[in-house]
XYZ file of C-alpha atoms in Angstrom:
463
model
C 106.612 73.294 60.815
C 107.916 69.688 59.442
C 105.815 67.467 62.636
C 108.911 65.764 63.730
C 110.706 68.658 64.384
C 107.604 69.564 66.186
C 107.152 66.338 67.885
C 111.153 67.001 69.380
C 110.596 70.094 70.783
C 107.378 69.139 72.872
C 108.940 65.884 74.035
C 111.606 68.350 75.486
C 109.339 70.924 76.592
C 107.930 67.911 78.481
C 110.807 66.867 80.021
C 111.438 69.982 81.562
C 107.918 70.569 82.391
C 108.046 67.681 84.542
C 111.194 68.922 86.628
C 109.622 72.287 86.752
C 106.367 70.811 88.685
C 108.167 68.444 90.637
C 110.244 71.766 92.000
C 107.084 73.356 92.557
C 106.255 70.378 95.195
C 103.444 68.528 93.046
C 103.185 64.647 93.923
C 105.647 62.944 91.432
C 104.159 60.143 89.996
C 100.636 62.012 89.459
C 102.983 64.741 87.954
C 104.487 62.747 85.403
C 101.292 61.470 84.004
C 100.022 64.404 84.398
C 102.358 66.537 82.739
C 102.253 63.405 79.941
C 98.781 63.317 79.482
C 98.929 67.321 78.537
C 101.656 67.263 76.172
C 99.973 64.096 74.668
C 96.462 66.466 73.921
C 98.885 68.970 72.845
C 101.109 66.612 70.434
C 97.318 64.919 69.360
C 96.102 68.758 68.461
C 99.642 68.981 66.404
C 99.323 65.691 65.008
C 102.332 64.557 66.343
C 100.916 61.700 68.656
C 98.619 58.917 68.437
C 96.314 58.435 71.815
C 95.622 54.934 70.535
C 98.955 54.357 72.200
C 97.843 54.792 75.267
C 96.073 51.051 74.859
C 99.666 49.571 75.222
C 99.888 50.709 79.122
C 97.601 48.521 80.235
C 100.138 45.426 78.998
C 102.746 47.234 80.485
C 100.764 47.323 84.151
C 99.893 43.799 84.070
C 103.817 43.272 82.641
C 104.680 45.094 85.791
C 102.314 43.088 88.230
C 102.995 39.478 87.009
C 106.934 40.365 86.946
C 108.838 37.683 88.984
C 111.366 39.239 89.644
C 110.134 42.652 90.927
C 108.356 40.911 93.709
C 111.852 40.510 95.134
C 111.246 44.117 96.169
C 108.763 44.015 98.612
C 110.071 40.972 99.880
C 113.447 42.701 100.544
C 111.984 45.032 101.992
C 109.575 43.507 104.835
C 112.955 41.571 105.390
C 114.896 45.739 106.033
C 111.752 46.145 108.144
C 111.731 42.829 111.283
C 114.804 43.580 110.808
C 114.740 46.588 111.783
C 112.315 45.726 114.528
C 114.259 42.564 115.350
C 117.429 45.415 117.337
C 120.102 43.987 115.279
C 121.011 47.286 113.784
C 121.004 48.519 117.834
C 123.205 45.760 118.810
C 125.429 46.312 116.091
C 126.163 49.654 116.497
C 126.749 49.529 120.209
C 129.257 46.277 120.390
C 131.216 47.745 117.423
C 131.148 51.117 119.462
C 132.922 49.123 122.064
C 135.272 47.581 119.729
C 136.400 50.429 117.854
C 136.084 53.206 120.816
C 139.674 52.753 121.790
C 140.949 54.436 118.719
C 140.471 57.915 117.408
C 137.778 58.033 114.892
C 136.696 54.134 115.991
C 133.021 55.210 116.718
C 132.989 56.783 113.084
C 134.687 53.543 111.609
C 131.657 51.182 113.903
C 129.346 53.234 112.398
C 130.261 52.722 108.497
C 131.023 49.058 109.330
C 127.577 48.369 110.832
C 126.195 50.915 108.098
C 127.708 48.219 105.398
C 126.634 45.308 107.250
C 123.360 46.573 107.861
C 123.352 47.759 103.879
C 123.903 44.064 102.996
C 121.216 42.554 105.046
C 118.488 44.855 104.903
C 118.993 47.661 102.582
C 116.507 49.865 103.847
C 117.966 53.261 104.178
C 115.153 55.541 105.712
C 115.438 52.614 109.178
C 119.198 52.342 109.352
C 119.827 56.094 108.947
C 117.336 56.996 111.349
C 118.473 53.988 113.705
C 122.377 55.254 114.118
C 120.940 59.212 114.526
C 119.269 57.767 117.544
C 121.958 55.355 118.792
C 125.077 56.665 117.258
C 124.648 60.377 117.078
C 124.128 61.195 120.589
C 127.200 58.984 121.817
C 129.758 60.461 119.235
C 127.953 64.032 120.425
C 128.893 62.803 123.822
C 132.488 61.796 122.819
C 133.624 65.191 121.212
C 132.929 64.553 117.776
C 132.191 67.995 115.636
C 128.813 67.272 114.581
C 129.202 67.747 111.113
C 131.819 64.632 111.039
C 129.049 62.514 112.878
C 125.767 63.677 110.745
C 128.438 62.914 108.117
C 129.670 59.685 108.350
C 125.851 58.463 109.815
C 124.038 59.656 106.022
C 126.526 58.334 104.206
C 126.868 55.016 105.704
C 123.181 54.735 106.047
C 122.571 55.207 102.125
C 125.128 52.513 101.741
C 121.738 50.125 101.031
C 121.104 52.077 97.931
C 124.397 50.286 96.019
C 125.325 47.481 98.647
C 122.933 44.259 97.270
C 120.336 43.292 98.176
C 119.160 46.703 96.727
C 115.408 47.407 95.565
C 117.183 50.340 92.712
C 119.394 47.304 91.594
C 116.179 45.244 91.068
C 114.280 47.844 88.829
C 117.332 48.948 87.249
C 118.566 45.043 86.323
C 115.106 44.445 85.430
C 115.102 47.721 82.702
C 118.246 47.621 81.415
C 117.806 43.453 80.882
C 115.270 44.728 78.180
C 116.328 47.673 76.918
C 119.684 45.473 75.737
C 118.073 42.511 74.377
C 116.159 45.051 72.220
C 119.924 46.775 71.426
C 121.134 43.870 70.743
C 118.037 42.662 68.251
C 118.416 45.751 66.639
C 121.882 45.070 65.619
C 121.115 41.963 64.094
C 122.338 39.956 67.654
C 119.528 37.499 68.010
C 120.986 35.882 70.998
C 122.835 38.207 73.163
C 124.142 37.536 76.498
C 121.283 38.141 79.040
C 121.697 40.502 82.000
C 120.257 39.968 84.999
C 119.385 41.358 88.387
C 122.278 39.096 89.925
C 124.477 40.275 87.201
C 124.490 43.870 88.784
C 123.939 42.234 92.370
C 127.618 40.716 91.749
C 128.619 43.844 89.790
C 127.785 46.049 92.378
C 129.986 44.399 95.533
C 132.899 45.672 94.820
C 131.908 49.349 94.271
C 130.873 48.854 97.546
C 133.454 47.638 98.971
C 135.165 50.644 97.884
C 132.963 52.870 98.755
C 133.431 51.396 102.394
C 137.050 51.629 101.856
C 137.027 55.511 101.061
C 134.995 56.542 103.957
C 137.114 54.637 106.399
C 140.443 56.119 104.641
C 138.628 59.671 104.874
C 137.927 58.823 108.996
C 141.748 57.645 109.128
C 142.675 60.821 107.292
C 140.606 63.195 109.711
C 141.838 61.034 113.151
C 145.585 62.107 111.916
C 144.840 65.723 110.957
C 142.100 67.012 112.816
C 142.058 64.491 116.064
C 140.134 66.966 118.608
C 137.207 66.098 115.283
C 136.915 62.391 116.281
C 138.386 61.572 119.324
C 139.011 58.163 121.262
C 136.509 57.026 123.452
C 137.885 54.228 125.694
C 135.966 51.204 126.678
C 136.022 50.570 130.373
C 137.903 47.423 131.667
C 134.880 45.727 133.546
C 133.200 46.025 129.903
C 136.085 44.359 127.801
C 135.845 40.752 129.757
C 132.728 40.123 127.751
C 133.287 42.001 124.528
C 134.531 38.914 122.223
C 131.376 37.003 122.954
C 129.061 40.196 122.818
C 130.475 41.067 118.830
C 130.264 37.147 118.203
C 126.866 37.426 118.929
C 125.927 40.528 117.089
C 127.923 39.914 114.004
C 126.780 36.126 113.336
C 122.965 36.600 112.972
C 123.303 39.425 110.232
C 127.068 37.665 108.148
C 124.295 34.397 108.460
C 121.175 36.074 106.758
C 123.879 37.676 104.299
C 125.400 34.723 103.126
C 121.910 33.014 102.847
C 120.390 35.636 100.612
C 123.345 37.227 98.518
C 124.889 33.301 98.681
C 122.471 31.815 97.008
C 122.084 34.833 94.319
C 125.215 34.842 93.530
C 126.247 30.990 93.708
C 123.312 30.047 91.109
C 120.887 28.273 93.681
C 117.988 30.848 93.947
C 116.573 33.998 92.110
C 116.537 37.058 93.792
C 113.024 36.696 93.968
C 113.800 32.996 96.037
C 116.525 34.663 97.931
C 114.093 37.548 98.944
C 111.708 35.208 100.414
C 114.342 32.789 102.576
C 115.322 36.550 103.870
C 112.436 37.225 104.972
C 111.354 34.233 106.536
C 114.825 34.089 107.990
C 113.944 38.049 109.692
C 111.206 36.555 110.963
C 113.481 33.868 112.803
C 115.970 36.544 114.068
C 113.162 38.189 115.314
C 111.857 35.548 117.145
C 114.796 34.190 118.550
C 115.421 37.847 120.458
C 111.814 37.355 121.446
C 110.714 40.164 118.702
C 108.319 38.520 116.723
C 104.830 39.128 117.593
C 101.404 40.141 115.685
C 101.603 43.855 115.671
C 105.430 44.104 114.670
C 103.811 41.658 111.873
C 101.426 44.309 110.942
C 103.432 47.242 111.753
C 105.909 45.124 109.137
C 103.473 44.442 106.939
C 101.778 48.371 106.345
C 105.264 48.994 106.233
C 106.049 47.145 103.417
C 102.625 48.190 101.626
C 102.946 51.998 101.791
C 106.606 51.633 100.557
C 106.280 49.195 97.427
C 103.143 50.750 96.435
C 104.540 54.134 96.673
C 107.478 53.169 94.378
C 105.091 51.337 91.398
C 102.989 54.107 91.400
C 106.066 55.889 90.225
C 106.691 53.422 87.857
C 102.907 53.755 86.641
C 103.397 56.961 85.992
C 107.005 56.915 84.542
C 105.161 54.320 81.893
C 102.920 57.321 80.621
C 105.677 59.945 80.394
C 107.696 57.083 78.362
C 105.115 56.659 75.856
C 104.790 60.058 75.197
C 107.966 60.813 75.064
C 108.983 58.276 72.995
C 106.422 58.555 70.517
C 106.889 62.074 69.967
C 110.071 62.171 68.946
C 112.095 62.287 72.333
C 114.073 58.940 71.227
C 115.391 60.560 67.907
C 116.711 63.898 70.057
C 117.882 62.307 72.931
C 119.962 59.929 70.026
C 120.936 62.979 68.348
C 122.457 64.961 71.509
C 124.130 62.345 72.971
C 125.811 61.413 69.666
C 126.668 64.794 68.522
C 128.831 65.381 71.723
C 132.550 65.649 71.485
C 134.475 63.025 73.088
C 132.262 59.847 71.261
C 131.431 57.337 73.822
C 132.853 59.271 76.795
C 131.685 62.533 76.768
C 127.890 60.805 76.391
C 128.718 58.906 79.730
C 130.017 62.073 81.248
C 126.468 64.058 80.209
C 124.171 61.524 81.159
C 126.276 60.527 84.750
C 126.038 64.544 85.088
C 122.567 65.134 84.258
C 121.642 62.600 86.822
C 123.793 63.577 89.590
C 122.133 67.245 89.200
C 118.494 65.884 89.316
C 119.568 64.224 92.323
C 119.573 67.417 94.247
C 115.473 67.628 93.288
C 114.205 64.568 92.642
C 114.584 60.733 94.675
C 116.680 57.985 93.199
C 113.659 55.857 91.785
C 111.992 58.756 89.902
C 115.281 59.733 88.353
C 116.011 56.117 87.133
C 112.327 55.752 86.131
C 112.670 58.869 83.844
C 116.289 58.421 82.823
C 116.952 55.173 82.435
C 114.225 54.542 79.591
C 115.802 57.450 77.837
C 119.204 57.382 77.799
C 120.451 53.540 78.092
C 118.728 52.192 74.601
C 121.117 55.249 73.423
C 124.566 54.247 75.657
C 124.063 50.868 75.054
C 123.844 51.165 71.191
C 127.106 53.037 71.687
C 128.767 49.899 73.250
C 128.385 50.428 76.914
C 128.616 47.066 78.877
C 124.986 47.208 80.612
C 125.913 46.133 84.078
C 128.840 48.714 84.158
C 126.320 51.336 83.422
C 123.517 50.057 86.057
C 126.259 50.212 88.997
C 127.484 53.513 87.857
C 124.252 54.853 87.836
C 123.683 53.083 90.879
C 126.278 55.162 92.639
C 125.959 57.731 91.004
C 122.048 58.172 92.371
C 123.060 56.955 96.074
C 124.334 61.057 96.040
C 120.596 61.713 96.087
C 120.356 60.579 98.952
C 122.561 63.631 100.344
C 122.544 66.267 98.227
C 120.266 69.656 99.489
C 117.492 70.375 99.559
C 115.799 67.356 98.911
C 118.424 64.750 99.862
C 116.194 62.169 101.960
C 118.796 60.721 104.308
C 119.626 64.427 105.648
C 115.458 64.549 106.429
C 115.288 61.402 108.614
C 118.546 62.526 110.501
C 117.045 66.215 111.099
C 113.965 64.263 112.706
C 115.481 62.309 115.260
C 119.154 64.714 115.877
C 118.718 66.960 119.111
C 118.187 70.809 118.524
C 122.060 71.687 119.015
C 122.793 70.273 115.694
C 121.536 72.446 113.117
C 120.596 71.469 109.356
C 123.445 73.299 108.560
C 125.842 71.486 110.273
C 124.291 67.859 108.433
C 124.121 69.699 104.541
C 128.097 70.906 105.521
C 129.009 67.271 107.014
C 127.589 65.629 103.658
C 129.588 67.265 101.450
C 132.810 65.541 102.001
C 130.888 62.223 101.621
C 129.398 62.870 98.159
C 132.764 63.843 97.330
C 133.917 60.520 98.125
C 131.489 59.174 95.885
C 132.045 61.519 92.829
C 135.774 59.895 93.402
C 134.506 56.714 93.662
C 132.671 57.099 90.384
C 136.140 58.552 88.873
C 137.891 55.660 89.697
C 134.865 52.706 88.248
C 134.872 55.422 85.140
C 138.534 54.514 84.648
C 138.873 51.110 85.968
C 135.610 49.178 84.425
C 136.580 46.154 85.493
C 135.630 46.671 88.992
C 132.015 46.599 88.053
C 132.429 43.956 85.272
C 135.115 41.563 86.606
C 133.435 39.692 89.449
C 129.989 38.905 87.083
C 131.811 37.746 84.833
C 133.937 35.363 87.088
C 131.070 33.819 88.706
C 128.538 33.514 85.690
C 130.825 32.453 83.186
């Protein structure tokens, strides 16, 4: 058989491999180089791949370790964590609850307001998800609200973190796709071609967000008017209003401050993301210790924190590394090209397939292993085709937030089930996601039409 036909079919055979363990519950990033490592003895029996290759990972490691910019990520997220411990996300919810409780659906609105706000300072969805079950679920519960509208509105709003900057996916996805085009763009003969950057898709990404925000407070409007016994009105009592501007002045300044500090400064040109991470995280800190939060073991509890989580996401990138190599070197590249160019439609129907493909593997697999696997793939291909790189890292960026809620595996509906009392079943939060990932297929429907929502703003403030 002619080897590079050969070579194709075991880099697919590979990628499906991989899914197939992952399904079976293996851990994933000793599953991908596992799976890698296998096919690459195979593909070496078949002479279809070179081990010697393998010498190039340990580059890639140190590449990964001495990155600047990817140690924005566990900065961002120790500053997600005192925050977390700090009660902001507490006060939040419960002055906005106050605000908005006179109107029908108003806790549901507090609850995606404080879920952007929160989504914009700290970004870490696993703490404000579980944060509003504990807070918010029990008092809409308490107000009437079916429980699928509250599990609902609390996922989606909580995964808001995974699109809203300062996100840790936007960091590793600005950080891939800022190579993968300059080595487009060399390949076409471009020697200089317009970088893009992490605060490219941090700018890119806002408004997306925004409407994101926008639909699921339109869909809370929409249910108020049809389906009112669903969400209703829970007034605030009088002796509680005489203090209620001066309680949401003092819940809403701290976190608008630390946002316009971080995502400022990114966006205005004065720091990196990796200089904005840190001034967030000493400015958690602060917040912390002016609500008399800040002591040594929320600085450790922080701290492990912060450990377990970055180290569990690079040792997914580790691991992605091996499966790239050996999918790339087999052949994968050339079939992957081939596919996606062969497909009716041109330029379109490629986006189509590869927003599809990931919005399936969303329902197995968590938004960092998809993009770690994907991304490498599929964007040398799309952006060869002509695809503007920062439209395509907030699409996907939206796109993957569904992962987040979509059964069996979708995280968010795991830390809800953990802390939501035994009257609201797991069926009840899988049926009250699926209005919400709805939303967001619309959402990516209207960016897939309208590019300029992703690409307008960037371009604005860089040029």
């Amino acid at each position: 058989m002619d080897p590079v036909l050969l070579g194709e079919i075991f880099s697919g055979l590979m990628f499906f491999g991989i899914i197939g363990f992952l399904m079976l519950g293996f851990p994933v990033a000793f599953t991908l180089a596992g799976v890698s490592l296998m096919f690459g003895a195979v593909g070496l029996w078949f002479g279809v791949f070179d081990p010697s290759n393998f010498g190039a990972l340990a580059n890639r490691y140190i590449g990964f370790m001495t990155n600047e910019v990817l140690v924005a990520v566990p900065l961002f997220i120790f500053m997600g964590v005192m925050l977390e411990r700090s009660k902001i996300a507490e006060q939040l919810l419960l002055t906005m609850g106050k605000l908005f409780g006179n109107m029908r659906g108003g806790l549901g609105m507090s609850v995606i307001i404080v879920g952007a706000l929160l989504a914009a300072s700290t970004g870490v969805v696993g703490a404000t998800v579980v944060t509003m079950g504990l807070i918010s679920l029990p008092a809409m519960l308490r107000a009437g609200y079916d429980p699928k509208l509250a599990t609902g509105v609390i996922c989606a709003s909580g995964t808001l973190g995974q699109i809203i900057p300062p996100s840790t996916v936007l960091i590793f996805m600005g950080d891939m796709l800022s190579g993968i085009n300059a080595q487009v763009q060399m390949a076409k003969g471009n020697f200089a071609p317009v970088p893009v950057s992490v605060g490219d898709l941090f700018a890119g990404a806002i408004l997306p967000g925004m409407l994101l925000v926008g639909l699921y407070l339109l869909w809370m409007v929409f249910k108020a008017i049809t389906d009112p016994k669903s969400c209703p009105a829970t007034p605030v009592p009088e002796d509680e209003k005489k203090d209620l501007a001066r309680e949401v002045f003092v819940a809403l300044v701290p976190p608008l401050l630390l946002i316009a500090a971080v995502l400022g400064s990114i966006l205005g040109g004065i720091a990196t993301p990796t200089e904005a991470a840190s001034v967030g995280a000493i400015g958690a800190m602060v917040l912390a210790a002016l609500r008399w939060r800040l002591s040594f073991s929320i600085l450790r509890e922080a701290a492990i924190s912060t450990a377990a989580i970055t180290s569990m996401v690079f040792i997914i990138l580790f691991g992605a590394s091996v499966f790239s190599i050996v999918f790339r070197l087999m052949g994968g590249d050339n079939l992957v090209h081939e596919f996606l160019s062969g497909l009716p439609g041109g330029v379109t129907g490629a986006v189509i397939v590869v927003m599809a493909i990931m919005f399936l593997l969303g329902f197995i697999l968590d938004t960092f292993e998809i993009i770690f696997i994907v991304i490498p793939i599929t964007a040398p291909i799309l952006l060869d085709l002509g695809i503007d790189p920062v439209w395509l890292g907030v699409m996907v960026g939206v796109n993957l937030q569904t992962s987040f809620l979509t059964p069996p595996f979708g995280f968010a509906l795991f830390y809800l089930r953990g802390v939501a009392p035994n009257n609201v079943s797991t069926g009840m939060i899988y049926r009250g996601v699926i209005p919400f990932v709805g939303l967001q297929m619309v959402a990516l429907a209207i960016m897939f039409a309208f590019p300029s929502i992703a690409t307008w703003l960037p371009r604005w403030i860089y040029s």
